[in-house]
Short mmCIF file of C-alpha atoms in Angstrom, two decimals:
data_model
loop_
_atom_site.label_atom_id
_atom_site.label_comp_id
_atom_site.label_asym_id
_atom_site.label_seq_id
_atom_site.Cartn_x
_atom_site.Cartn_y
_atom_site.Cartn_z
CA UNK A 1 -54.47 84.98 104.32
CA UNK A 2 -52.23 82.83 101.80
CA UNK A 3 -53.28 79.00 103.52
CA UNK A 4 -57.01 79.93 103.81
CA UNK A 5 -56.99 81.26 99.92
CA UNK A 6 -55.15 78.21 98.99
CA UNK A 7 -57.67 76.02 100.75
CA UNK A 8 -60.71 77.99 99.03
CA UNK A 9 -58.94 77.51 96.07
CA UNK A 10 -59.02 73.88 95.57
CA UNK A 11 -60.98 72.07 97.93
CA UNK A 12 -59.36 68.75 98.14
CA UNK A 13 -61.70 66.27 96.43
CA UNK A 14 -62.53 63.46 98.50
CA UNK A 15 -62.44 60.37 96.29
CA UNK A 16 -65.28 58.72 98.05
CA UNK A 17 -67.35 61.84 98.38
CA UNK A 18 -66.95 62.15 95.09
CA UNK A 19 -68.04 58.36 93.82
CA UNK A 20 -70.87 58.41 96.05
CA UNK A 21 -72.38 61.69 94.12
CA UNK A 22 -71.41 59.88 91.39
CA UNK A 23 -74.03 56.84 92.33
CA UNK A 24 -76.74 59.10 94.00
CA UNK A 25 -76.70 60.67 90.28
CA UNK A 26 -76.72 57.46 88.50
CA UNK A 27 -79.92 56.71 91.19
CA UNK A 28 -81.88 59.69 90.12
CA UNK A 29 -81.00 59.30 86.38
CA UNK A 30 -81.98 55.81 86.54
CA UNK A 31 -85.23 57.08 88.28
CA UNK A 32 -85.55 59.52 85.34
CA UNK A 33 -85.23 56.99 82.87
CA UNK A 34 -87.48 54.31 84.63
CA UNK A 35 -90.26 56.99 84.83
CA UNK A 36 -90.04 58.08 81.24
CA UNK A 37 -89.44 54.56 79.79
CA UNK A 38 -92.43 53.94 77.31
CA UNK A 39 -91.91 57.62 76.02
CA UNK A 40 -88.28 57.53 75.26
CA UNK A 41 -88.67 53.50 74.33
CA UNK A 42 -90.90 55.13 71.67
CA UNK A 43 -88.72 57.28 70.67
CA UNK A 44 -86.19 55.36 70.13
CA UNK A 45 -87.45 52.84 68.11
CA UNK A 46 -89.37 55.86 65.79
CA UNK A 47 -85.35 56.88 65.24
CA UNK A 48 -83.78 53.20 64.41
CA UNK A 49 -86.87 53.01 61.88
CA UNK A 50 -86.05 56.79 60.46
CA UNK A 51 -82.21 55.93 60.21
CA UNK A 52 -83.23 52.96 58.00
CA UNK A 53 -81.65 50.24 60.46
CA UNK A 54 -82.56 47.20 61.06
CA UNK A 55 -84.66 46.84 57.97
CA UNK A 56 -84.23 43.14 57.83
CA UNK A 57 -86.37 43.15 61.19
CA UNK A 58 -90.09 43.77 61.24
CA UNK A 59 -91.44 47.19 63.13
CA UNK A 60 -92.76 44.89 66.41
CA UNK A 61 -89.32 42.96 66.71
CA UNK A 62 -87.63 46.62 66.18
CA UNK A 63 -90.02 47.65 69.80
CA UNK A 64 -89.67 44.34 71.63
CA UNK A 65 -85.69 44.20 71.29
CA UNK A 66 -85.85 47.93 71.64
CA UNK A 67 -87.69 47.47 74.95
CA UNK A 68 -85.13 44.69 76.61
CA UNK A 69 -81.97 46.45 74.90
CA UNK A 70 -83.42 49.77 77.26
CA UNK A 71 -84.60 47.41 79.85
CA UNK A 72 -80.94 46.16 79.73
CA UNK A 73 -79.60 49.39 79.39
CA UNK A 74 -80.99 51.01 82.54
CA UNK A 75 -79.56 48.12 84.58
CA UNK A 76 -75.95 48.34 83.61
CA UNK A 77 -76.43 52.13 84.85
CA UNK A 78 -78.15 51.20 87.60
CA UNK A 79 -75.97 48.00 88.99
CA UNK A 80 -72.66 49.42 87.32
CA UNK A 81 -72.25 45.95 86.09
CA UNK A 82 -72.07 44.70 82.49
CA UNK A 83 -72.27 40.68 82.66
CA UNK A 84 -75.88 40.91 82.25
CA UNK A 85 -76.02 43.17 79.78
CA UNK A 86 -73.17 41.44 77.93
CA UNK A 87 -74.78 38.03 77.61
CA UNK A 88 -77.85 39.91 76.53
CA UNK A 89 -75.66 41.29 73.79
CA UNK A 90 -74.01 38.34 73.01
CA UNK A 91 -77.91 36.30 73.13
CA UNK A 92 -79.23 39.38 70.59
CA UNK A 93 -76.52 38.92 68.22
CA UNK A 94 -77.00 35.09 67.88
CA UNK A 95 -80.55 35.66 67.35
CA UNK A 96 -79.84 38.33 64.48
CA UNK A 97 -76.50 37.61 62.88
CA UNK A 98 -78.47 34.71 61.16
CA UNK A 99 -80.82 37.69 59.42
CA UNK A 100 -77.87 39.62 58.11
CA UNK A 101 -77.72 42.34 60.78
CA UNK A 102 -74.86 44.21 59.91
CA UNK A 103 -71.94 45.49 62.56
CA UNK A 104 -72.92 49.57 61.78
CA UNK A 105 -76.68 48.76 62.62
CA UNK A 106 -76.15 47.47 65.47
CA UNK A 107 -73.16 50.25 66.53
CA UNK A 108 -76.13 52.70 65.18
CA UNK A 109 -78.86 51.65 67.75
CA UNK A 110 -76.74 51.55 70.47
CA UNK A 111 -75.56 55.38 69.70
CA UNK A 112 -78.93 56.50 68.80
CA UNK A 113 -80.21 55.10 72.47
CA UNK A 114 -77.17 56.90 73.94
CA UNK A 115 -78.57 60.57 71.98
CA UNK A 116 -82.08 59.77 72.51
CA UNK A 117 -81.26 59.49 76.39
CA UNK A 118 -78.88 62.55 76.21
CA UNK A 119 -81.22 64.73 74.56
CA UNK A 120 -84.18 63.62 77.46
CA UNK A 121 -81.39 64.85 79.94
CA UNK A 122 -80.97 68.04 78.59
CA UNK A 123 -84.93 68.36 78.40
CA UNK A 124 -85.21 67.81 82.23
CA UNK A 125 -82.14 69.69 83.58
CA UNK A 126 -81.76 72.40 81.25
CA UNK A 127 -82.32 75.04 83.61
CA UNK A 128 -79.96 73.97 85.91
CA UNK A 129 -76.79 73.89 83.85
CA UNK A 130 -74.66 72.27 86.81
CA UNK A 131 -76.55 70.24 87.57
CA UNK A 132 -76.96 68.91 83.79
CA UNK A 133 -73.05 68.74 83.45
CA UNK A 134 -72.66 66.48 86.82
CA UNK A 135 -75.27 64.07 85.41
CA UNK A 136 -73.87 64.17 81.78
CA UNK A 137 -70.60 63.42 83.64
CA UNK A 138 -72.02 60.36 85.43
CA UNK A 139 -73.88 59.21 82.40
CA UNK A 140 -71.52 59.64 79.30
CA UNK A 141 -68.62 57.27 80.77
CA UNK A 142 -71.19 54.75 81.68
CA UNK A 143 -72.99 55.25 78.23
CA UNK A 144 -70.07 54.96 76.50
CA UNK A 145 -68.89 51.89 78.00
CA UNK A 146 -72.22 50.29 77.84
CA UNK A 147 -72.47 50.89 73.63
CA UNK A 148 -68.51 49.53 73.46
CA UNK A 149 -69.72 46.49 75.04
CA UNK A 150 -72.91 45.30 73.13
CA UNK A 151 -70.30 46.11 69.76
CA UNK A 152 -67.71 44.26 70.58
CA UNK A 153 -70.31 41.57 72.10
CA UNK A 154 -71.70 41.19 68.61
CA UNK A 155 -68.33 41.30 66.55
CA UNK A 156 -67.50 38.51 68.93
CA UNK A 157 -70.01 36.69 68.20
CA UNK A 158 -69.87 37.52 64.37
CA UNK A 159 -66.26 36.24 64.96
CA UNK A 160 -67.57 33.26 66.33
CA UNK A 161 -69.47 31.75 64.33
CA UNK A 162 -66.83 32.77 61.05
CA UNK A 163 -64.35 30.88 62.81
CA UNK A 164 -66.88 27.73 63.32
CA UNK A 165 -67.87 28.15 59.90
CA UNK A 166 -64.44 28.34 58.75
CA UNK A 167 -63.38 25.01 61.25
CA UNK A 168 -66.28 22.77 59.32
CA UNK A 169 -65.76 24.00 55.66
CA UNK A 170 -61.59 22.55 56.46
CA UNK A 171 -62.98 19.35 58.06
CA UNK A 172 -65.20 18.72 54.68
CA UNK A 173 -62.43 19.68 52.54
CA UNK A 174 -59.72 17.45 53.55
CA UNK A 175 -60.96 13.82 53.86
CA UNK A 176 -58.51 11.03 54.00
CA UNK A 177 -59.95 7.72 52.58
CA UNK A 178 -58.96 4.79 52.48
CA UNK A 179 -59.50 2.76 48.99
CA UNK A 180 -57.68 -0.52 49.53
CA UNK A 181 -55.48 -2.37 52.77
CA UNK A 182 -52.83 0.22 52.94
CA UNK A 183 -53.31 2.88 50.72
CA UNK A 184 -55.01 5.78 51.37
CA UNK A 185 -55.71 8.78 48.65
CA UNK A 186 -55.93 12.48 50.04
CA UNK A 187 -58.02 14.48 47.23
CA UNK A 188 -57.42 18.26 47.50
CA UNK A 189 -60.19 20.75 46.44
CA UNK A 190 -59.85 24.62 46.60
CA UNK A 191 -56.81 26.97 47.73
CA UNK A 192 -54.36 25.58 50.07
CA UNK A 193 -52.94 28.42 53.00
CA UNK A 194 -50.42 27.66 55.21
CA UNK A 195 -53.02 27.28 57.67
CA UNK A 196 -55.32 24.39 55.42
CA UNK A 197 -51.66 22.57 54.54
CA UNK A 198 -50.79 22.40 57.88
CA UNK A 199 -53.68 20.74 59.31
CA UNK A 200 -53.71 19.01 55.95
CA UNK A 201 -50.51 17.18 57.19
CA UNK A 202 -51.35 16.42 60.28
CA UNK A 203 -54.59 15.41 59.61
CA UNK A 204 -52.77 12.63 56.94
CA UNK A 205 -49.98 11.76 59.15
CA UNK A 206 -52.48 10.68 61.84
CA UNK A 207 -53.94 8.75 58.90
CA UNK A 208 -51.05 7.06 58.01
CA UNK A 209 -50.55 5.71 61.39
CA UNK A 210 -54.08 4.90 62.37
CA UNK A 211 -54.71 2.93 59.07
CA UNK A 212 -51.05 1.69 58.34
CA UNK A 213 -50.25 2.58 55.03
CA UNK A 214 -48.03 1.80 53.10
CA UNK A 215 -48.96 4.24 50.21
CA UNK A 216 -50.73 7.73 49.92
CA UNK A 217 -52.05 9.14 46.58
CA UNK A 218 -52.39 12.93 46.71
CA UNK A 219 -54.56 14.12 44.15
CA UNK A 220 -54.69 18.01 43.25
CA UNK A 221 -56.68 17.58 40.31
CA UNK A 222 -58.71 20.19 42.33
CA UNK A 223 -56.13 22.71 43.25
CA UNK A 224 -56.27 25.70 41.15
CA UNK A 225 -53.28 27.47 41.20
CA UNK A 226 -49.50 26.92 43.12
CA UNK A 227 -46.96 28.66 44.02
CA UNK A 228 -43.71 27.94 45.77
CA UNK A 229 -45.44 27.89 49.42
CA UNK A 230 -48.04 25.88 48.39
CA UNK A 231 -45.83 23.48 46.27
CA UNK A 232 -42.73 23.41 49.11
CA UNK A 233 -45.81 22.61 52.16
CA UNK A 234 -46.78 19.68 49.18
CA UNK A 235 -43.15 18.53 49.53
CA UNK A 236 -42.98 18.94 53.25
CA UNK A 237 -46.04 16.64 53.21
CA UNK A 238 -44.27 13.87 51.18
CA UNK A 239 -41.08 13.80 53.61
CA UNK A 240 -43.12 14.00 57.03
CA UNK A 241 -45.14 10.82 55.51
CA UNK A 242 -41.88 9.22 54.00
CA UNK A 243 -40.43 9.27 57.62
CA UNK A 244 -43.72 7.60 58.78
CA UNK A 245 -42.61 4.63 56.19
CA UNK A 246 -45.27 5.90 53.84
CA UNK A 247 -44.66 6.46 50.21
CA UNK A 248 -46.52 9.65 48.21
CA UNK A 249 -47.71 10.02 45.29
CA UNK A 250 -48.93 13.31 43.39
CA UNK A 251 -51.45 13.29 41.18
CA UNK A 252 -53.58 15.24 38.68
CA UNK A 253 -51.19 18.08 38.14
CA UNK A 254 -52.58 20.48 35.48
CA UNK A 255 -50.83 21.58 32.40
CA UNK A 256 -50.65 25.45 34.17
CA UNK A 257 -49.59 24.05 37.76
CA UNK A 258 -47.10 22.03 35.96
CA UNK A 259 -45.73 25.10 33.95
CA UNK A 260 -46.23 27.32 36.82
CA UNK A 261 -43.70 24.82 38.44
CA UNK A 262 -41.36 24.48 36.04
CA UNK A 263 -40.99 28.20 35.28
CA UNK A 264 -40.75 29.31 38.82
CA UNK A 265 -37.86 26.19 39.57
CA UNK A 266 -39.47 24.58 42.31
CA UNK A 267 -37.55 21.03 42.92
CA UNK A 268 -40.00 18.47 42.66
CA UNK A 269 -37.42 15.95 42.02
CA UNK A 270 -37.77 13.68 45.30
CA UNK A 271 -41.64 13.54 44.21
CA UNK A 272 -43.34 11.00 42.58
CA UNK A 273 -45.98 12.07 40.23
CA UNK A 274 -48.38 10.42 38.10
CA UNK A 275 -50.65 12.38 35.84
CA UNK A 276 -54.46 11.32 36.83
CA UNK A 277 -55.92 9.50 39.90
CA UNK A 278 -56.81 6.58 38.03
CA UNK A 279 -52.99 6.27 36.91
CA UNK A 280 -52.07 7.02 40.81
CA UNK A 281 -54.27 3.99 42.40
CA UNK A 282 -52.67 1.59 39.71
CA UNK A 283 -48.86 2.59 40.56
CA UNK A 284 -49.59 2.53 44.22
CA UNK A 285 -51.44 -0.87 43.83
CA UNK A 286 -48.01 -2.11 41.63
CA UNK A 287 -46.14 -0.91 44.84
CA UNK A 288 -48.24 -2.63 47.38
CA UNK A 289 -48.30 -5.76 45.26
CA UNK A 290 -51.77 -5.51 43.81
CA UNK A 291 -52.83 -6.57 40.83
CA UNK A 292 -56.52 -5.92 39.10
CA UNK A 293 -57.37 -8.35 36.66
CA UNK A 294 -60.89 -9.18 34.89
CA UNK A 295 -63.23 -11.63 35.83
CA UNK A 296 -62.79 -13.89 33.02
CA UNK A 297 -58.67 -14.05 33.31
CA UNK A 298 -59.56 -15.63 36.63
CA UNK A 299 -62.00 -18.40 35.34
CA UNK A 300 -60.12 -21.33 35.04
CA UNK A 301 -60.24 -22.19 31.41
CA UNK A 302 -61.66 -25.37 30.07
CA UNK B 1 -28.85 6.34 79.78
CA UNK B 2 -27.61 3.76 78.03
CA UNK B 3 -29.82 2.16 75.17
CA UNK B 4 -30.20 -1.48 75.08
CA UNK B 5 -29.30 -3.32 71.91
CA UNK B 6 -31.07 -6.89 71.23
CA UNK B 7 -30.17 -9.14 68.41
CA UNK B 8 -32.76 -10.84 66.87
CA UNK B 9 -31.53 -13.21 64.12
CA UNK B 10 -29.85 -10.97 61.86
CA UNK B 11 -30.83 -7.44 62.88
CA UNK B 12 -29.70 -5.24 65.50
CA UNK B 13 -32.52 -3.68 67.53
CA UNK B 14 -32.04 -0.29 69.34
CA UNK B 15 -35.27 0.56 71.63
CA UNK B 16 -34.81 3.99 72.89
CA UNK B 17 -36.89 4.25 75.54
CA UNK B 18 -36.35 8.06 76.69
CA UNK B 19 -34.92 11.70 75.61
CA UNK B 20 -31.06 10.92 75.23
CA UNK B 21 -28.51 13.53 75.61
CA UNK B 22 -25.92 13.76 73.07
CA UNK B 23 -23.31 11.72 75.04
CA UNK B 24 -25.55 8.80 74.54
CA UNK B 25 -26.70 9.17 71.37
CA UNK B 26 -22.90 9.06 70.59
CA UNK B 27 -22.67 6.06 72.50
CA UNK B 28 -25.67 4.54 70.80
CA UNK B 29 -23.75 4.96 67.50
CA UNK B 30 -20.11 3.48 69.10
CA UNK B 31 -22.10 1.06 70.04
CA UNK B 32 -24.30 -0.33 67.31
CA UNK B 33 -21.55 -0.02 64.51
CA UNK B 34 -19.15 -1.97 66.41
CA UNK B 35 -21.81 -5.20 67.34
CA UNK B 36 -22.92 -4.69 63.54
CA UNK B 37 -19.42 -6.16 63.07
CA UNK B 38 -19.43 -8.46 66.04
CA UNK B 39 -22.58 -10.09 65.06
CA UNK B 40 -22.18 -9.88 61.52
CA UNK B 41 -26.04 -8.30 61.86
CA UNK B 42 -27.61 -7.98 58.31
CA UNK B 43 -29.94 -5.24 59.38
CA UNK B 44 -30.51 -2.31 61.84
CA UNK B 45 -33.83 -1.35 63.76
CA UNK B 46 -33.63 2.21 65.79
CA UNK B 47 -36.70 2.10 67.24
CA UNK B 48 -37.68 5.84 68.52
CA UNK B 49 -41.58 5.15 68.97
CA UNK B 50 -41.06 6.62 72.66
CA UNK B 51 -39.55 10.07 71.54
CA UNK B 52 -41.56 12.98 71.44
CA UNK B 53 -38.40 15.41 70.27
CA UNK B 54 -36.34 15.09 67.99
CA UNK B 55 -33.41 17.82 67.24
CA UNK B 56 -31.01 18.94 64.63
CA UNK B 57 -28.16 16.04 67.25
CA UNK B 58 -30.60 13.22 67.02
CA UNK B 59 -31.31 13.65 63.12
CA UNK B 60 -27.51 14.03 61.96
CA UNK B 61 -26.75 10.92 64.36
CA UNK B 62 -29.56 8.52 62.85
CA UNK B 63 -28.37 9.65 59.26
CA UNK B 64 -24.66 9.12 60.49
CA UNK B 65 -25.57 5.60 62.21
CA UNK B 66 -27.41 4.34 58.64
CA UNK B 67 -24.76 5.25 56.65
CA UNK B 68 -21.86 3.87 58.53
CA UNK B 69 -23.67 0.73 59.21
CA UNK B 70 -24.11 0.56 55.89
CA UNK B 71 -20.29 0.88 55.24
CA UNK B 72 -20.34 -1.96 57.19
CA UNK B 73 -22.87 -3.98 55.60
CA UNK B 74 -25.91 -3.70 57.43
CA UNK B 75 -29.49 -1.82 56.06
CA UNK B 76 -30.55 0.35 58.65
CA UNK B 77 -34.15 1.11 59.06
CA UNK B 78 -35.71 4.20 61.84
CA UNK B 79 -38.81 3.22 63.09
CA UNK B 80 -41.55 4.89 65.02
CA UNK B 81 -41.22 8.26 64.40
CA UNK B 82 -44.77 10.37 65.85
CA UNK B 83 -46.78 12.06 63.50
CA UNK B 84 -46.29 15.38 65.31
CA UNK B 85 -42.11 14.42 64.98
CA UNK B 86 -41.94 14.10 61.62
CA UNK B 87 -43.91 17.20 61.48
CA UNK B 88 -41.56 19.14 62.71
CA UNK B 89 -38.61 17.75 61.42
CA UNK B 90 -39.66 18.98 57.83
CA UNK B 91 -40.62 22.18 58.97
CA UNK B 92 -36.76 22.45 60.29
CA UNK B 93 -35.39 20.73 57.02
CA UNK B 94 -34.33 17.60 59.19
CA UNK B 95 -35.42 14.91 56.46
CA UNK B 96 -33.16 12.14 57.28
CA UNK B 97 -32.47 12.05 53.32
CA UNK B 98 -31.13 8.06 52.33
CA UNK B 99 -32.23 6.48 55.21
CA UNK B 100 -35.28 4.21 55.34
CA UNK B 101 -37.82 4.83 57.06
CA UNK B 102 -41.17 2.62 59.03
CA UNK B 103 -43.94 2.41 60.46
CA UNK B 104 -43.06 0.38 63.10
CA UNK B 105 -41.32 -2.65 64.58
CA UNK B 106 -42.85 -5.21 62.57
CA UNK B 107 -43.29 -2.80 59.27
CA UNK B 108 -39.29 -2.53 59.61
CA UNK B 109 -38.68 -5.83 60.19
CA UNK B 110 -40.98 -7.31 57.17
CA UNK B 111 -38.93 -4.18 55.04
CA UNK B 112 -35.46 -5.32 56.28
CA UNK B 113 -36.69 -9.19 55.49
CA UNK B 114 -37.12 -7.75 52.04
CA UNK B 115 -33.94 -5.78 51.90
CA UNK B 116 -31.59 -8.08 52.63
CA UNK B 117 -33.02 -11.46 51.30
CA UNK B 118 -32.73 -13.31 54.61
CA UNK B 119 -34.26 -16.61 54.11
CA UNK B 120 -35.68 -17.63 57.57
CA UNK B 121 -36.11 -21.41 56.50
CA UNK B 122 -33.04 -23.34 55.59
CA UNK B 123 -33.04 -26.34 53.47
CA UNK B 124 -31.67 -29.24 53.99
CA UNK B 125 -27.95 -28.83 54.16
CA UNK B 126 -25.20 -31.88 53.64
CA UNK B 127 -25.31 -32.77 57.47
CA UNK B 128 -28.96 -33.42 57.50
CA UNK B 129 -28.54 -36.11 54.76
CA UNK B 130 -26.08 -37.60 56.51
#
C-alpha cells in the first residue's frame, strides 16, 4: 500500500529519541575513553612530542597538562558542558603564554587529541560500521566544539594580557608633571595614534583642572615623525586646553617635523612654539610672571 | 529657564545652572547685552561649570554674546567649561575662536581684573579732603 510504504520510508525521527541515543553514545564513548585513558594519554603526548610542539615545555609538563587537558576533555563529553573546561583553558593559557606558547601549538594539541581519540574509535568499532558512524556522529560535533573552545580560550587570553600590556606602556608614556605653581609640561615620547592622542588629551585636560594651570609646555622633542592627523590632534589639544583657560606651548620640534609641516601646509598658526624645553619653561615662566635670577643678584649688595 | 544675572562691581555674572534650550540661550544674550548697558558693567562672566553639553546653538551664542558685549564695551570671559566639553567641542570644530576663556569663577575674575584695569581701591578723591 502507498501510506504503509511512505511510513517505511521515513520513519519520523523522534527528536528526543534521537538525543537520548545521542547521550547513551556519549555514555559508552566516555566509558571507552575512561577505560583506555593511560594508553591513549600516552599516545598522545608521544604525538605532541613527534609534531615538535610544545618544545618550550619539558617532556613531564608535556604528560601532566596532557593528562588534565584529557581529564578535561572527557568531562565536557561526558557533562555536555564547557565552563569547566573553559576556565581550564583559560587557567592553561595563563600558565603558558608567559613561555612563548604559540596560538598553532596549542590549536595542534587540541586536534591531535581529537585524531588520537578518532583513530581509538575506529580501532574498537571497526567491525561494526554503523555503529562506528553513530558514535563518530555523537563525538565529532562535541570534539569539534570542545577544540574551538580551548583556541579561542587562549587567543582570549593572549588578547588579554596584549591589551593590559598595551593599557600600562600608554600610562608610562604620557605623564603630566607639574614643574612650578601653574604650569605643567606634557613630554611626548614615541608615535602618537588617534587612540594615544586622545587619551593624551584627556588625560591633560584633567590635569589642567586638577592642578590649575595656567600654562602647559608640550614637548615633542621625542616624537619621531608627524603627519597631518598627528599634527591637527596636537592642535585640537591646544584649543580643548585654551577653552580650559590654559595656554600651550609646543616645544622641541625637529628640523624634519618642522619641514614635514611646512611642506604638507598644516596651519600651525594659532600655536605657540618655542624651539627646546629649556626655552619653553622660560616663556611660560615670563607668562606666569616668573622670573629666575642667580643667587648673587639677590644678595643685597654692600 | 531663565538664567540669573548678578552684578558684582563691574562685571556681569551669568550662572547657568542647567541644559538651556535655545529660547533661553537667546534670552540669556537679550538679556546680558542690554544690563551691560544699564550697568555700565566693565566685564562679563558666563559661568557654564554645570553643563555637561555643549552644541553647535550654545557655541555660536557664547561667541555672539562676547563679541557684542564687546561692541558695547564690556570683556567677556566663559568660564567652567568640563574637560570632557571642551573635548568635544574641538573634535566638532566648535573653538569659540576670540573669546577668552577660564578656569573658573575666580580665574575669570582675577583675568577680567587684569583686562580691564579696574582699580578696586580708590584714593582719596576732592570730597574726602574736604
Amino acid at each position: 500500500m502507498a501510506t504503509k510504504g511512505k511510513e517505511a520510508q521515513s520513519p519520523l525521527p523522534d527528536p528526543q529519541a534521537q538525543t537520548e541515543s545521542t547521550a547513551a553514545l556519549l555514555r559508552e564513548l566516555v566509558a571507552h575513553l575512561r577505560q583506555n585513558r593511560t594508553q591513549l594519554r600516552e599516545e598522545w603526548a608521544r604525538r605532541i612530542t613527534r609534531a615538535q610542539l610544545l618544545t618550550a615545555m619539558t617532556e613531564e609538563e608535556i604528560f601532566a597538562e596532557a593528562t588534565s587537558v584529557y581529564d578535561n576533555y572527557v568531562e565536557a563529553l561526558e557533562t555536555g558542558t564547557f565552563e569547566a573546561l573553559q576556565a581550564y583553558a583559560r587557567n592553561l593559557s595563563e600558565r603558558i603564554i608567559p613561555r612563548g606558547v604559540e596560538t598553532h601549538e596549542v590549536v595542534g594539541i587540541v586536534l591531535l587529541l581529537r585524531d588520537v581519540l578518532a583513530r581509538s574509535l575506529f580501532g574498537k568499532y571497526h567491525e561494526d560500521f554503523d555503529k562506528l558512524n553513530r558514535i563518530l556522529d555523537a563525538y565529532e560535533p562535541a570534539a569539534n566544539r570542545i577544540a574551538n573552545t580551548v583556541a579561542v580560550g587562549f587567543v582570549q587570553e593572549r588578547e588579554r594580557i596584549i591589551r593590559q600590556q598595551q593599557e600600562a606602556i600608554r600610562e608610562l608614556s604620557t605623564p603630566v608633571l607639574q614643574v612650578r605653581e601653574r604650569l605643567l609640561i606634557l613630554p611626548i615620547i614615541g608615535v602618537i595614534d588617534p587612540q594615544r592622542a586622545r587619551q593624551l588629551t584627556e588625560q591633560l585636560l584633567r590635569a589642567i583642572r586638577t592642578n590649575r594651570a595656567k600654562v602647559v609646555v608640550i614637548d615633542i622633542t621625542g616624537v619621531a615623525a608627524m603627519d597631518s592627523n598627528v599634527a591637527n590632534h596636537l592642535v585640537q589639544t591646544v584649543e580643548a586646553s585654551r577653552l580650559l583657560g590654559a595656554t600651550v606651548i609646543v616645544t622641541g620640534l625637529s628640523p624634519e617635523i618642522a619641514q614635514t609641516l611646512v611642506t604638507i601646509g598644516v596651519d600651525l598658526s594659532e600655536m605657540a612654539t618655542v624651539g627646546d624645553l629649556q626655552g619653553g619653561i622660560e616663556e611660560a615662566e615670563r607668562l606666569l610672571g616668573y622670573k629666575v635670577l642667580p643667587l648673587e643678584d639677590l644678595t643685597p649688595k654692600a | 529657564m531663565e538664567v540669573p544675572i548678578l552684578k558684582q562691581g563691574h562685571y556681569l555674572i551669568a550662572s547657568i545652572q542647567s541644559a538651556l534650550t535655545d529660547a533661553d540661550l537667546s534670552q540669556l544674550r537679550e538679556a546680558l547685552i542690554e544690563r551691560v548697558g544699564r550697568f555700565r558693567a566693565r566685564g562679563v562672566i558666563v559661568d557654564v561649570t554645570a553643563l555637561d553639553v555643549m552644541d553647535s546653538f550654545a557655541v555660536r551664542t557664547l561667541r555672539d554674546i562676547a563679541h557684542m558685549a564687546r561692541l558695547r564695551g564690556a570683556e567677556t570671559v566663559i568660564v567652567g567649561i568640563q574637560p570632557e566639553v571642551a573635548f568635544a567641542m574641538v573634535q566638532l570644530g566648535l573653538t569659540l575662536k576670540g573669546v577668552s576663556t577660564a578656569l573658573d569663577l575666580e580665574e575669570g575674575l582675577a583675568f577680567l581684573n587684569v583686562q580691564t584695569q579696574v582699580r578696586i581701591d580708590r584714593g582719596p578723591g576732592r570730597l574726602d579732603r574736604g
